Amino acid sequence: METSYETIIIGGGVVGSSIAYHLSERKKEGILVLDQKFPLSGTSGSTQAWVWVHNKTPSWYAEFNMYSAELYPYLSKKIGDVEYKRTGGLSPFFNEADREKALLLAEAYKKIGIKIKVLSREEALEKEPSLNPEVAGATYSSIDGNVNPFRLVDMYMRAAKKNGVQYSTYNKVTEIQKLPGKFIVSSRKGTFVCNNLILAGGTWSRELGKLVDISIPVNQLRGQILVTEPLKPFLHYTISGLRQAFNGEVLIGYSMEEEGFNRATTLDVIQETANMAVHYVPQLKKAKVVRAFSGIRAMPEDGFPILGNIPGIENLYVAATHSGVTLSPLIGTLMTELILDGETSIPIDRYSISRFDLAIR
Ligand SMILES: Cc1cc2nc3c(=O)[nH]c(=O)nc-3n(C[C@H](O)[C@H](O)[C@H](O)COP(=O)(O)OP(=O)(O)OC[C@H]3O[C@@H](n4cnc5c(N)ncnc54)[C@H](O)[C@@H]3O)c2cc1C
């Protein structure tokens, strides 16, 4: 038997769950989220979870991230405590050539209203005394911070469910049929009919695209992260490369490796990551590392989000992005506007999938 919904979202990670929540705030009936495993089983459960604007380029992309970061304090008020902390972000540098680059970045950001301060060595050490005393300086932005990704996805999901959204987990979508005015979505546990269909499959977006005969050019990029034992709070800022979580653990790393869906952790990257951490914050040399994990980034071919409707297929939408933790409140808001109002309050044309060749390669 087929069950009908107004909207089906495929993928319950931070992006799909944010869309489900924001949509359900305005339209409570008929929303179903399907996930092949469970909402934290993909990238959203294996991330650093900085809410990060700092050093994103070009400046229009930084601006997009800033709008999303600005929504976080309200989000926590609406869906509950997601352990969001606007710590401010520091990017240390160790030579004068990097100071020049930092000054150029600060200038470019100034034009769009993002304040980046280029700190001297003394100012950087005054802010974060644990930094390596050999630091030459740092860029600082007050908008950056971090969040607990587990709480974030869980709270989106709870708030969405409270608004009537249904979740169906361990339910992989295997086929999508487009009929006039509706989609038929076949999954492991049954067949569903809907008017609007949103593809929020993260790193599996390419596979989902094939089900509707279009190319969604999202690649995989592995990142490995080390986690220390809980330490007394000592890091005041989110530092590009590491952050201290609410429970005292320090999460270190951001490797970028083209390894497909392989989620292994490897000794060479673990070693490199540990060296980076000790270079930035020497006292971490004595910290005990209790685990290492890896996550697979969903990386659109040109690095920028793919958002909006899919040309030529009415009521079919896609939301696939890196930096999905930072961007989730804004993506949820804008996708809701697009679906319900047909337009968005912040333009997303430059993120349209139509910038790529849609033919399957
Ligand atoms: C190491 C690392 C560090 C990162 N650091 C940051 C950071 O500091 N800040 C930041 O903003 N971002 C960061 N990111 C990126 C961020 O984590 C991701 O952009 C975000 O989690 C993506 O969310 P998503 O919902 O799109 O994908 P996912 O969380 O992967 O969700 C996609 C869901 O789709 C489901 N799915 C796929 N195919 C199907 C199907 N056929 N049927 C049903 N369900 C399906 C999957 O089961 C999955 O649950 C990092 C990522 C990594 C790997």
Tab-separated table of C-alpha atoms in Angstrom, residues 54-179:
chain	number	residue	atom	x	y	z
A	54	HIS	CA	36.577	32.779	9.347
A	55	ASN	CA	38.807	32.272	6.289
A	56	LYS	CA	36.069	31.039	3.998
A	57	THR	CA	36.570	32.414	0.514
A	58	PRO	CA	35.473	34.171	-1.613
A	59	SER	CA	33.851	36.748	0.591
A	60	TRP	CA	30.308	36.100	-0.766
A	61	TYR	CA	30.581	32.536	0.541
A	62	ALA	CA	31.853	33.811	3.904
A	63	GLU	CA	28.844	36.149	3.954
A	64	PHE	CA	26.472	33.217	3.387
A	65	ASN	CA	28.100	31.372	6.319
A	66	MET	CA	27.861	34.506	8.461
A	67	TYR	CA	24.097	34.739	7.914
A	68	SER	CA	23.792	31.167	9.137
A	69	ALA	CA	26.058	31.647	12.160
A	70	GLU	CA	23.908	34.654	13.095
A	71	LEU	CA	20.874	32.334	13.366
A	72	TYR	CA	22.431	30.014	15.955
A	73	PRO	CA	21.521	31.881	19.161
A	74	TYR	CA	17.852	31.932	18.073
A	75	LEU	CA	17.981	28.301	17.009
A	76	SER	CA	19.061	27.233	20.504
A	77	LYS	CA	16.128	29.198	21.915
A	78	LYS	CA	13.680	27.496	19.526
A	79	ILE	CA	14.767	23.851	19.519
A	80	GLY	CA	16.627	23.617	22.846
A	81	ASP	CA	20.195	23.525	24.077
A	82	VAL	CA	22.526	22.352	21.312
A	83	GLU	CA	25.654	23.313	23.273
A	84	TYR	CA	26.361	26.140	20.869
A	85	LYS	CA	29.123	28.402	22.034
A	86	ARG	CA	30.149	31.531	20.150
A	87	THR	CA	33.721	31.319	21.371
A	88	GLY	CA	35.258	33.466	18.665
A	89	GLY	CA	37.717	31.897	16.240
A	90	LEU	CA	41.484	32.160	16.003
A	91	SER	CA	43.657	31.185	13.038
A	92	PRO	CA	47.274	31.354	14.155
A	93	PHE	CA	50.073	31.989	11.669
A	94	PHE	CA	53.786	31.533	12.061
A	95	ASN	CA	55.416	33.817	9.495
A	96	GLU	CA	55.161	37.354	8.156
A	97	ALA	CA	54.064	36.259	4.653
A	98	ASP	CA	50.899	34.858	6.250
A	99	ARG	CA	50.296	38.190	7.990
A	100	GLU	CA	50.126	39.824	4.545
A	101	LYS	CA	47.536	37.248	3.434
A	102	ALA	CA	45.594	37.808	6.652
A	103	LEU	CA	45.506	41.576	6.079
A	104	LEU	CA	44.140	41.042	2.558
A	105	LEU	CA	41.451	38.691	3.902
A	106	ALA	CA	40.482	41.196	6.597
A	107	GLU	CA	40.156	43.905	3.923
A	108	ALA	CA	37.966	41.718	1.673
A	109	TYR	CA	35.723	40.738	4.610
A	110	LYS	CA	35.394	44.348	5.785
A	111	LYS	CA	33.511	45.172	2.582
A	112	ILE	CA	30.772	42.692	3.486
A	113	GLY	CA	30.584	43.533	7.172
A	114	ILE	CA	32.587	40.651	8.663
A	115	LYS	CA	35.115	41.910	11.156
A	116	ILE	CA	38.426	40.047	11.097
A	117	LYS	CA	41.149	41.371	13.340
A	118	VAL	CA	44.764	40.642	12.510
A	119	LEU	CA	46.428	40.157	15.893
A	120	SER	CA	50.071	40.700	16.758
A	121	ARG	CA	51.986	37.914	18.508
A	122	GLU	CA	51.384	39.582	21.882
A	123	GLU	CA	47.668	40.059	21.244
A	124	ALA	CA	47.268	36.441	20.098
A	125	LEU	CA	49.055	35.129	23.209
A	126	GLU	CA	47.073	37.405	25.457
A	127	LYS	CA	43.822	36.014	24.067
A	128	GLU	CA	44.932	32.373	24.045
A	129	PRO	CA	47.911	31.894	26.394
A	130	SER	CA	48.200	28.206	25.461
A	131	LEU	CA	49.252	29.007	21.890
A	132	ASN	CA	52.807	28.258	20.838
A	133	PRO	CA	54.904	31.302	21.912
A	134	GLU	CA	56.573	31.165	18.473
A	135	VAL	CA	53.309	32.247	16.853
A	136	ALA	CA	53.716	35.345	14.617
A	137	GLY	CA	50.107	36.400	15.055
A	138	ALA	CA	46.563	35.248	14.362
A	139	THR	CA	43.387	36.315	12.648
A	140	TYR	CA	40.434	36.635	15.001
A	141	SER	CA	36.725	36.729	14.316
A	142	SER	CA	34.093	37.009	17.039
A	143	ILE	CA	31.333	35.268	15.027
A	144	ASP	CA	32.963	31.828	15.053
A	145	GLY	CA	32.178	29.088	17.530
A	146	ASN	CA	31.179	25.468	17.778
A	147	VAL	CA	28.238	23.247	18.600
A	148	ASN	CA	27.570	19.695	19.743
A	149	PRO	CA	26.571	17.972	16.463
A	150	PHE	CA	24.840	15.092	18.261
A	151	ARG	CA	22.611	17.423	20.223
A	152	LEU	CA	22.051	19.592	17.146
A	153	VAL	CA	20.685	16.782	14.970
A	154	ASP	CA	18.788	15.262	17.886
A	155	MET	CA	17.142	18.592	18.767
A	156	TYR	CA	16.220	19.326	15.131
A	157	MET	CA	14.640	15.874	14.979
A	158	ARG	CA	12.789	16.182	18.295
A	159	ALA	CA	11.437	19.616	17.367
A	160	ALA	CA	10.414	18.367	13.913
A	161	LYS	CA	8.670	15.332	15.405
A	162	LYS	CA	6.874	17.586	17.884
A	163	ASN	CA	5.534	19.470	14.856
A	164	GLY	CA	4.248	16.215	13.348
A	165	VAL	CA	7.147	15.202	11.092
A	166	GLN	CA	7.526	11.433	10.723
A	167	TYR	CA	10.927	9.730	10.525
A	168	SER	CA	11.445	6.317	8.981
A	169	THR	CA	14.925	4.938	9.698
A	170	TYR	CA	16.842	1.971	8.289
A	171	ASN	CA	14.775	2.613	5.199
A	172	LYS	CA	16.933	3.080	2.121
A	173	VAL	CA	15.341	4.716	-0.918
A	174	THR	CA	15.981	2.499	-3.925
A	175	GLU	CA	13.831	3.976	-6.687
A	176	ILE	CA	12.140	7.272	-7.541
A	177	GLN	CA	9.485	7.616	-10.217
A	178	LYS	CA	8.296	10.971	-11.483
A	179	LEU	CA	4.626	11.021	-12.505
